[in-house]
Amino acid sequence: MMTAWVPSDALGRRILCGTEYATVRYVGSVPPTAGIWLGVEWDDPQRGKHNGTHEGTQYFKCRHPRGGSFIRPNKANFGVDFLTAVKDRYGLNDEQDVHHGKESTLVFGKKTVEFVGMDSIIEQQSQLNQLVDISVRECAVSHAGQKEEISRTCANISHINLSKNLMSSWETVTDIASQVPNLETLNISENKMKFPSTSISVSSVFLKLRILALNQTEITWTEVLLCAPGWPALEELYLTSNNITVLKRPENVLQTLKLLDLSDNQLLDGNQLHLIAHLPRLEQVILRNTGISSIHFPDAGFGCKTKMFPSLKRLAINDNKISQWSSINELDKLPSLQSLQCHNNPLMDTEKNPDTLRQLIIAKIGQLEVLNKSEILPAERKGAELDYRKIFGNDWIAAGGHWNPERNRPSEEFLAAHPRYPSLCLKYGAPEEGELKRQQPLTLKNQLLTLTIKCPDKPEQKPLEKKLPDSMTIQRVKGLLYRLLKIPGSELKLSYESSKLEGKEVELDNDLKPLQFYSIENGDCVLVRW
């Protein structure tokens, strides 16, 4: 008969069995066999055999119909205390080779320390005391250890990575953190934990905590709000992959938050965002793969700014289901938005040409400075806005737009589809009918010019060959060259040489004119200087 020690609080504890993680759901006998068994629910249901039922008797329940097994207690690793893991990881355990003259190096704060044959406990203590940044990821940490031992031993820790361990409850986290007065960064992702079901009173445990990662911990938004009074200085909160589906408005908590990451939670409804829209300091929101299909700020009309997300500078909405341009229009209402990531949305399939897509987004969101991690230079913005003004000019006129302000009455439908159009008309002047009539369709093959692009002042830059439509404006050519040649934001000067005009350069000096205006022909050479 197998007898093995089982901790008195085994039920609900996290364990390791070999390399597999599980949660103990049952402790006791399983007749007709003798001895104690642990009923466990595996993190990886492929590892299991049943749903907690054996020969008709249900001993425990599993989420997955085959997620459970019975194992003997001696197969279960219930983990170690925090300090044991730290000493193991940093080679400071009494049994380690340190005594036998083997060399090892350690990084404490910013100092690299080498020690040989360290056999005095005092020196070991002083080494532990210097540790500032500790990682015990995947070290099977399950509890804090003896009271006050951490604070006596590692007084200077300010950053702890405790991800993927065996902590079963938020209480364990608090037991460890309460002994680390300078704790600023804490990562406890990938620990399936029980969180408090009633509000935590404000305590001094996390007074200095600025960054907290709770990815893959199964926390709900309600539990976040119950714990949040304990995080009075929190600036960054990472909550990815947590089955958070519903948000609730934070009342008097998370007011210091600057970054919130809710990626890989199925929020589904963009209106959920209104519930976190009044956090006053929130500068960055990451919503990758959250299932949202639209974004809307109903408190503000066309061309006005919303009162929601007053400080939001950076927004990531990649890998979602946004399919309508109206959501991009809405983002122009955010008063502080500077950077947007939005690739991998169905909207991106509406335009075959990624450059056109980029231009449309730039033209629709006025103060955007970075799009999909690529900076928007002033020349690119000007080109995008001028193009937009021209492309939709005929629609504007058809909808009642007019260059004479007294006769200018564009329809509600037009303004809903193009809320920035009036401000582009103010910025560059309203388009006149004559200017719009000269538009040539870009589809004709014979309008493509094959041009060589050279940088005479930069001989190391190889000449490029490019096919460009002859209706392309000089402004757009410049925008393209900024990206192609990766030129910093200086003014470009363009000119061209033709075989017909030996040794003579013609300046391309009017940004609004198309290439055909300058009689450029196939095979000509464009010279770029900056």
Short mmCIF file of C-alpha atoms in Angstrom, two decimals, residues 14 21 43 137-138 162-167 187-193 213-217:
data_model
loop_
_atom_site.label_atom_id
_atom_site.label_comp_id
_atom_site.label_asym_id
_atom_site.label_seq_id
_atom_site.Cartn_x
_atom_site.Cartn_y
_atom_site.Cartn_z
CA ARG A 14 -1.95 23.34 -7.74
CA TYR A 21 0.28 20.96 -14.21
CA ASP A 43 -4.44 21.78 -17.37
CA ARG A 137 9.49 31.37 -13.36
CA GLU A 138 8.60 27.64 -13.47
CA LEU A 162 6.56 34.40 -10.37
CA SER A 163 4.94 33.24 -13.62
CA LYS A 164 4.00 29.59 -14.20
CA ASN A 165 4.29 28.34 -10.63
CA LEU A 166 1.97 26.48 -8.27
CA MET A 167 0.29 29.34 -6.43
CA ASN A 187 4.37 38.99 -12.86
CA ILE A 188 2.15 36.12 -11.67
CA SER A 189 0.84 35.07 -15.08
CA GLU A 190 0.07 31.40 -15.82
CA ASN A 191 -0.90 30.56 -12.23
CA LYS A 192 -4.49 29.31 -12.05
CA MET A 193 -5.60 31.02 -8.87
CA ALA A 213 0.80 40.94 -15.00
CA LEU A 214 -2.11 38.53 -14.45
CA ASN A 215 -2.21 36.86 -17.88
CA GLN A 216 -3.75 33.36 -18.00
CA THR A 217 -4.78 33.35 -14.34
#
